[in-house]
Short mmCIF file of C-alpha atoms in Angstrom, two decimals:
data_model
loop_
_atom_site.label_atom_id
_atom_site.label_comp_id
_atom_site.label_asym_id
_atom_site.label_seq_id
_atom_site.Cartn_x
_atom_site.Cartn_y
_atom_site.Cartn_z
CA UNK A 42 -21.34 9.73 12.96
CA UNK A 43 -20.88 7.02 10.13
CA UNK A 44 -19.35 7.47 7.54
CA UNK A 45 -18.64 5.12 4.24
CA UNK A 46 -15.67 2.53 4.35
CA UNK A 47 -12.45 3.50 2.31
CA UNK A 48 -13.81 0.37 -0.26
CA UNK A 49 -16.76 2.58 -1.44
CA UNK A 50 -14.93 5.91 -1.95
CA UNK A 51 -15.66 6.80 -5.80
CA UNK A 52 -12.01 7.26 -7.81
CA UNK A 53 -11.70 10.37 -9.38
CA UNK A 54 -10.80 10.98 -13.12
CA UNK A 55 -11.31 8.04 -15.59
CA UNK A 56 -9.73 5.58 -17.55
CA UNK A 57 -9.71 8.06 -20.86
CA UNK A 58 -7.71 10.44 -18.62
CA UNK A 59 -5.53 7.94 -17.58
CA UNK A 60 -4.43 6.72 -20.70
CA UNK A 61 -4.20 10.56 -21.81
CA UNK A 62 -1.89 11.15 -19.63
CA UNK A 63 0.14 7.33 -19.62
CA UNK A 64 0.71 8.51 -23.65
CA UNK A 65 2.02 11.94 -22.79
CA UNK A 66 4.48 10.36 -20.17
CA UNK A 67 5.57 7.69 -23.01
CA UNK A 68 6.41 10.04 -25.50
CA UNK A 69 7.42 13.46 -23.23
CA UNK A 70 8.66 11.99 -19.77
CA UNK A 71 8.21 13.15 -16.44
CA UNK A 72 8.66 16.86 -16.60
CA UNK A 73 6.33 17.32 -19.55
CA UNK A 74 3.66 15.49 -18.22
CA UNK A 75 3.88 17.50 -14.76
CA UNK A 76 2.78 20.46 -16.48
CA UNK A 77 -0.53 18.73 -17.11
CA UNK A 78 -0.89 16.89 -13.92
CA UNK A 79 0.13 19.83 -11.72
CA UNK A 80 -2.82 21.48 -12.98
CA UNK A 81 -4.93 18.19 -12.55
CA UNK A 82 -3.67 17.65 -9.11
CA UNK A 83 -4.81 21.11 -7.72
CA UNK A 84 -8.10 20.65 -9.19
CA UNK A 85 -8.42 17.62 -7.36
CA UNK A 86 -6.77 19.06 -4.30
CA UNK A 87 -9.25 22.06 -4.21
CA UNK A 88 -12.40 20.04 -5.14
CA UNK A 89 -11.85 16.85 -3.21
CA UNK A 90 -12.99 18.18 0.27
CA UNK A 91 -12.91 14.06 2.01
CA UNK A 92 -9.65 13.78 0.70
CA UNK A 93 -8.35 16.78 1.40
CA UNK A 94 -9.52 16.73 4.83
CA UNK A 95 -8.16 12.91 5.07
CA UNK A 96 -5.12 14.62 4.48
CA UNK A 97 -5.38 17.28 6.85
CA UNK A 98 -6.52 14.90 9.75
CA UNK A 99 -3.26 13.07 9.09
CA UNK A 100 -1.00 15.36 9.57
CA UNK A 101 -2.27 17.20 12.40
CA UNK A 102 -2.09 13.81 13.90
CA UNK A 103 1.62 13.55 12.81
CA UNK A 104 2.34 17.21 14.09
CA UNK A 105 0.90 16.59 17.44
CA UNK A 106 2.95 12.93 17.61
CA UNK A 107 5.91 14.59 16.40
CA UNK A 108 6.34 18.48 16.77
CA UNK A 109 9.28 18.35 13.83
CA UNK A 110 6.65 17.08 11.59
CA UNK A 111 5.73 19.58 8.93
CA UNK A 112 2.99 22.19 10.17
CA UNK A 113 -0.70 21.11 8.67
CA UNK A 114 -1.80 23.76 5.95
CA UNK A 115 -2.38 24.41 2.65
CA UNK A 116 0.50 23.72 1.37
CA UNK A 117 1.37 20.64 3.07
CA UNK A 118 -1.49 19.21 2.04
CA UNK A 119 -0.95 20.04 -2.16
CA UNK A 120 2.80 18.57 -1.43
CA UNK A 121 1.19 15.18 0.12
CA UNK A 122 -1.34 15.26 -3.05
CA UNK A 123 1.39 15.99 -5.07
CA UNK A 124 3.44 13.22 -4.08
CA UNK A 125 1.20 10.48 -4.36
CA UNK A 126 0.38 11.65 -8.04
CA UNK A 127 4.26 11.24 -8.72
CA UNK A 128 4.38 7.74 -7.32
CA UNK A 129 2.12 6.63 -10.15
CA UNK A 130 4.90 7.55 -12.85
CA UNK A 131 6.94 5.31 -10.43
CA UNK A 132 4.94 3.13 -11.10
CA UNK A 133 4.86 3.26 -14.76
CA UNK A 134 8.99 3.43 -14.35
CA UNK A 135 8.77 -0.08 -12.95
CA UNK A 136 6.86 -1.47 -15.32
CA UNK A 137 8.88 0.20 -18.36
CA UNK A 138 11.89 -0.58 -16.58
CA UNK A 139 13.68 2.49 -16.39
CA UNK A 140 14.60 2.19 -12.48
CA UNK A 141 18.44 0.87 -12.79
CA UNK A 142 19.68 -0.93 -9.44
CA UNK A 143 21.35 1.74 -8.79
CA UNK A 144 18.26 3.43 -7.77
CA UNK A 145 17.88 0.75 -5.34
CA UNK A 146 18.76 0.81 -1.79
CA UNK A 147 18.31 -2.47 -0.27
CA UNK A 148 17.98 -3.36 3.47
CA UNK A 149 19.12 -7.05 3.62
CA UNK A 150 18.54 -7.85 -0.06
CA UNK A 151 20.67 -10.65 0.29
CA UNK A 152 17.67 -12.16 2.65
CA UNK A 153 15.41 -12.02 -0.24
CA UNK A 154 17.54 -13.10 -2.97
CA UNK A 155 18.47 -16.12 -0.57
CA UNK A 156 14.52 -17.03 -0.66
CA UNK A 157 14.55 -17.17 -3.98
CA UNK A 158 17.43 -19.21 -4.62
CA UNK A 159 15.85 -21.96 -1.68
CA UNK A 160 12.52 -21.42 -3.41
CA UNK A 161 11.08 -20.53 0.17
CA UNK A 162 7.79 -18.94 -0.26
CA UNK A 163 6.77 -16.70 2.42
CA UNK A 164 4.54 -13.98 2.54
CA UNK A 165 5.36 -9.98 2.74
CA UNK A 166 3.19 -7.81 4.44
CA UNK A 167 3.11 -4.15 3.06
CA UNK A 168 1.17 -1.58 2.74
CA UNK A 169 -0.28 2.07 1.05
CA UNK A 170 3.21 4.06 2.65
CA UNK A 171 5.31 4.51 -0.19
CA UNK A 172 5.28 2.46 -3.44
CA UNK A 173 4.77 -1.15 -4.02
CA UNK A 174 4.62 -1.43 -7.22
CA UNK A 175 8.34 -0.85 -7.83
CA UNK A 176 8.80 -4.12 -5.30
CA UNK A 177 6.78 -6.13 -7.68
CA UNK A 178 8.33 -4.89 -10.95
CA UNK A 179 11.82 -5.43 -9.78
CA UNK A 180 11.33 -8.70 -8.18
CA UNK A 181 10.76 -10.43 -11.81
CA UNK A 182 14.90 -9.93 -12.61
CA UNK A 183 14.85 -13.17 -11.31
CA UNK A 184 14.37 -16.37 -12.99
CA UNK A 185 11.52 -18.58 -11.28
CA UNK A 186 10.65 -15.88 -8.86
CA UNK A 187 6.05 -15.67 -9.29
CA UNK A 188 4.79 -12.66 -6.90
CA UNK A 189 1.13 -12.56 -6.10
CA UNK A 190 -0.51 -9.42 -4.87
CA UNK A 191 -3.57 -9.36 -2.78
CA UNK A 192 -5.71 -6.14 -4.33
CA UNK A 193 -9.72 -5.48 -3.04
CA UNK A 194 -10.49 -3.23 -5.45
CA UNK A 195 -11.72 -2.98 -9.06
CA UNK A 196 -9.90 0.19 -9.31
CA UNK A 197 -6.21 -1.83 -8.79
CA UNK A 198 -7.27 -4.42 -10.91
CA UNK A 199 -7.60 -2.10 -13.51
CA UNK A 200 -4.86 0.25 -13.10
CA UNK A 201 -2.41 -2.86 -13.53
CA UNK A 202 -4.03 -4.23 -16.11
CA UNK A 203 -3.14 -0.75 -17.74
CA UNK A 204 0.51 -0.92 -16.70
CA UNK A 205 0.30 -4.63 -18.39
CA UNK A 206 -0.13 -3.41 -21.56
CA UNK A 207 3.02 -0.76 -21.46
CA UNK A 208 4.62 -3.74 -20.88
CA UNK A 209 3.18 -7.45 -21.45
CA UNK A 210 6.61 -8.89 -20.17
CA UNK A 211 6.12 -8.32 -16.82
CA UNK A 212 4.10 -10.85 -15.00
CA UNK A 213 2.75 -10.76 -11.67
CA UNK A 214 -0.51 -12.69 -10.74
CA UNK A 215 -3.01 -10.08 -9.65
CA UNK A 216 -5.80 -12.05 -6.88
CA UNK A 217 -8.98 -9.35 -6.22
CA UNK A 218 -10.37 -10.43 -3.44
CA UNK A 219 -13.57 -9.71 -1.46
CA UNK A 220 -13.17 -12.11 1.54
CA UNK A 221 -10.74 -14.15 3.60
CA UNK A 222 -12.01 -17.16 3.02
CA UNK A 223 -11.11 -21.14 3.25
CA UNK A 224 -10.92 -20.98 -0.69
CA UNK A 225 -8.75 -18.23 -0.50
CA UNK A 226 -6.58 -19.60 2.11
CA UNK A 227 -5.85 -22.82 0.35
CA UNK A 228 -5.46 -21.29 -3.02
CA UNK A 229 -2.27 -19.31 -1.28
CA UNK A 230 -1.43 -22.05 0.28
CA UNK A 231 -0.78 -24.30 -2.59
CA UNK A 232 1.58 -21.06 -4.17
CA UNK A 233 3.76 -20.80 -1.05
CA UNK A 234 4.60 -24.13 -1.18
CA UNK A 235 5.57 -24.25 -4.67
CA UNK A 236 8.20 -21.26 -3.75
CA UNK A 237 6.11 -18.27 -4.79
CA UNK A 238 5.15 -14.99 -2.77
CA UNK A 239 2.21 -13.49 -1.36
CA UNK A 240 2.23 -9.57 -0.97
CA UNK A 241 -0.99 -8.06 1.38
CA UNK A 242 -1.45 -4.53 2.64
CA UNK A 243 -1.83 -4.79 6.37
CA UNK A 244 -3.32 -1.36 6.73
CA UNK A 245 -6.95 -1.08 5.01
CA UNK A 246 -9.88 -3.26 6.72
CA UNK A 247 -12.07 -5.36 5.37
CA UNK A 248 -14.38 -4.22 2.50
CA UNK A 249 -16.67 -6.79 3.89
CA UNK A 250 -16.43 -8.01 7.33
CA UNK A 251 -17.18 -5.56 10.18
CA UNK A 252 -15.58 -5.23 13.38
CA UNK A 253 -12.97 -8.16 12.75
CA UNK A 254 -10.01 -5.27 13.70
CA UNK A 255 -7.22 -4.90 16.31
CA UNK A 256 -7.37 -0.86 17.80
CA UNK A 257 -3.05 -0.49 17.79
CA UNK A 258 -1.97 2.44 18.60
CA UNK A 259 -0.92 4.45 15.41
CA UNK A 260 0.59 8.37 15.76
CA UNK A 261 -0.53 8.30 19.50
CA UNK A 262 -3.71 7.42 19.02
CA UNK A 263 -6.17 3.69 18.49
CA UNK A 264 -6.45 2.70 14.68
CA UNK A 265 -8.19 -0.36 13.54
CA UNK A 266 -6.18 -2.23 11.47
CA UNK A 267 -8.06 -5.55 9.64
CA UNK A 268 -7.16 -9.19 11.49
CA UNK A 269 -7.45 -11.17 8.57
CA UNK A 270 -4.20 -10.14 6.47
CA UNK A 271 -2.34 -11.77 9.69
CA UNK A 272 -4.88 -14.61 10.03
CA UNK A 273 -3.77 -15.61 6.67
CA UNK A 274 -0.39 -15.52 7.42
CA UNK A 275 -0.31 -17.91 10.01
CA UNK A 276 -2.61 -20.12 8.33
CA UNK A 277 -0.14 -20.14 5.77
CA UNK A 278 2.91 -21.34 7.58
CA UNK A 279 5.54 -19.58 6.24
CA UNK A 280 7.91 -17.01 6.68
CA UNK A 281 6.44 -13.32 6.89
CA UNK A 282 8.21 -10.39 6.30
CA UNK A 283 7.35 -6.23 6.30
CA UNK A 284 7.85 -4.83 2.60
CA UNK A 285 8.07 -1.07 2.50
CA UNK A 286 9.19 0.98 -0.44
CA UNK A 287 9.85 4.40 -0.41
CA UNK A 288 11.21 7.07 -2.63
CA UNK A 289 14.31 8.90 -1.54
CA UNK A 290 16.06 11.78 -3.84
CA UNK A 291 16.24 9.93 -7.11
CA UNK A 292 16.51 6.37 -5.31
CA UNK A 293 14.17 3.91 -3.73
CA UNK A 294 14.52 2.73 -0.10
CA UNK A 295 13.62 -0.66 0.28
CA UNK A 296 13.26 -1.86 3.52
CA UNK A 297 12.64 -5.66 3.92
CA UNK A 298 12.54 -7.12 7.08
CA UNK A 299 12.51 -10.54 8.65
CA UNK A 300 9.20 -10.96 11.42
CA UNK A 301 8.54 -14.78 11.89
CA UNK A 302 9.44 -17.77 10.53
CA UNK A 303 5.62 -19.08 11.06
CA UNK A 304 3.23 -16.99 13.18
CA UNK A 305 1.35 -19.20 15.67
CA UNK A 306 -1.89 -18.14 16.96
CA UNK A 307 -2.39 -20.84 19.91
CA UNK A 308 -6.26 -21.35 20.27
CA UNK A 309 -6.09 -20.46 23.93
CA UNK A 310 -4.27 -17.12 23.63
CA UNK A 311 -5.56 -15.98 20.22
CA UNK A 312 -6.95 -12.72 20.88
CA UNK A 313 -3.45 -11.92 22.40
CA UNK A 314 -1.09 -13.57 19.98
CA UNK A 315 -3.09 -11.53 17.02
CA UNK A 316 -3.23 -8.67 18.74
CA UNK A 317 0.13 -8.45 19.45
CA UNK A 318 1.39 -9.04 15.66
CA UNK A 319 -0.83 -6.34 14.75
CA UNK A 320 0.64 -3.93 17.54
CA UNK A 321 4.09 -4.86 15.92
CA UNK A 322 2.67 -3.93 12.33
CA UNK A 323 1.57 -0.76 13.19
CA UNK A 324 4.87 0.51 15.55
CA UNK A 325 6.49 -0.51 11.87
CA UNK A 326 4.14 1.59 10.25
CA UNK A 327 4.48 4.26 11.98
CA UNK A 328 8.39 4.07 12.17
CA UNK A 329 8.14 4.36 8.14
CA UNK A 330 5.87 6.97 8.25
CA UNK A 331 7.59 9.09 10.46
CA UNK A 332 10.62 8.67 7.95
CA UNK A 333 8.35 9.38 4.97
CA UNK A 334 5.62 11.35 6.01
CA UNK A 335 4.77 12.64 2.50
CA UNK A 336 4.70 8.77 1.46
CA UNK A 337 1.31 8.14 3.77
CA UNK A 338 -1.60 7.46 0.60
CA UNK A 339 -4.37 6.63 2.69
CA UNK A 340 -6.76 9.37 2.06
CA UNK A 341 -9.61 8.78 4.53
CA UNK A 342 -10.52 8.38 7.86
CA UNK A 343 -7.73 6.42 8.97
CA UNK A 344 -9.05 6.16 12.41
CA UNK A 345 -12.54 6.11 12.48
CA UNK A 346 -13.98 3.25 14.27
CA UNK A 347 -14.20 0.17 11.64
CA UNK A 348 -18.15 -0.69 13.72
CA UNK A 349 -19.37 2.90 12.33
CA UNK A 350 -18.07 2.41 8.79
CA UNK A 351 -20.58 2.40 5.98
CA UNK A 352 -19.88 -0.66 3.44
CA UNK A 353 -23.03 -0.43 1.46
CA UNK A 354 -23.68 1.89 -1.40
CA UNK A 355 -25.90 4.32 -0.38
CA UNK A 356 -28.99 5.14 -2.28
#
């Protein structure tokens, strides 16, 4: 049975509401505002039956990988909505500054810092586990140091243009993109080897191209995952690295991890060679996930088969 791509799912609430609620934070903080948004949340919980069911599918998936997984129910399933809602005042925190490094918990920071100082661009490979958007806030305390994030949907493009104007000081070169194309490729290209950074999610498909996935194994069971965040990478020739960041208690974990100084996809072995990177992808993945289970924000079909997807609007 088809069903329509994660690209064409219509975002709930609106950009009124979201400003609303941005002031309210500004002016109250975090525990005022969650006596609005709980409220919001459950609406959406109750009322959003694909998401909700997303959400379900997920973590009887998790259960059966992992019987010390929380139980699917109810209330699992408000917690998980729950906690995505709070990573968007994360979010805002970033961008207002308010996370101190002490927050921060590093896994080889010095590796990234070290970049920096070289002016080594490389690209980081994330994806919709845990928060971003603190990784991009944070990298800007230093000097010289221009981040470019991949996003593929109007919806991101907005929501950090929002962020922008809490706080115009933070810059961070936003690319939408709608294919993985030449242009694109040699428009990256050129900002690697000036020293800057590319940041892609590995773990949504194309909003375009169907069928161009890799089935890895993900929670015991085949999920496509797109090729052409990992196509890029090797056609960019740099180092690549996994970029996951998580909340813990009042901290951030912030795992950054070395993967390949230049992925090679040999023409003779290239189904292998990219299928293999992707296999490593999603084992990290799922390591993260099974550390943050509450952190997983992808609320669709995770594993429905990319060929049966519906990209077009229907009418």
């Amino acid at each position: 049975m088809s069903e329509q791509h994660w690209s064409k799912t219509q975002e709930r609430g609106s950009y009124i509401g979201m400003q609303f609620l941005l002031g309210v934070y500004k002016l109250f903080g975090r525990r005022v505002l969650w006596l609005f948004m709980f409220v919001v949340v459950f609406y959406f919980y109750v009322s959003g039956r694909k998401a909700r069911y997303a959400s379900l599918d997920y973590w009887r998936r998790l259960h059966k990988f992992d019987s010390s997984q929380p139980k699917p129910g109810f209330g699992t399933g408000l917690k998980h909505f729950c906690t995505f809602a709070d990573s968007a005042f994360d979010k805002i925190d970033a961008w207002l500054g308010r996370i101190t490094p002490a927050q921060l918990h590093y896994q080889n920071q010095h590796v990234f810092d070290d970049l920096v100082a070289r002016r080594q661009g490389a690209i980081f490979i994330g994806s919709h586990l845990g928060n971003l958007e603190v990784c991009r806030a944070l990298g800007m305390r230093h000097q010289n140091c221009v981040i470019n994030v991949l996003v593929f949907t109007e919806h991101a493009v907005e929501f950090n243009r929002t962020l922008q104007r809490i706080n115009p000081n933070v810059s961070v070169n936003l690319i939408q993109v709608s294919d993985m194309g030449p242009d694109l490729a040699i428009l990256l290209k050129s900002k690697v080897e000036q020293g800057e950074f590319v940041v892609i999610v590995g773990d949504r498909t194309s909003t375009s191209a169907v069928g161009r996935v890799h089935y890895a194994s993900f929670l015991g069971e085949p999920a496509p995952f797109a090729q052409g965040p990992f196509i890029l990478a090797a056609l960019l020739e740099c180092p690549i690295y996994w970029l996951f960041c998580t909340r813990r208690g009042d901290g951030f974990d912030v795992q950054f991890s070395h993967y390949s100084d230049a992925l090679s996809l040999p023409r003779k072995t290239r189904q292998q060679a990219l299928a293999q990177v992707i296999d490593d992808y999603a084992q990290e993945l799922q390591r993260v996930a099974l550390q943050y289970p509450y952190q997983w924000f992808n609320f669709y079909d995770f594993w429905q088969r990319d060929e049966d997807s519906v990209r077009h609007k229907e009418k």
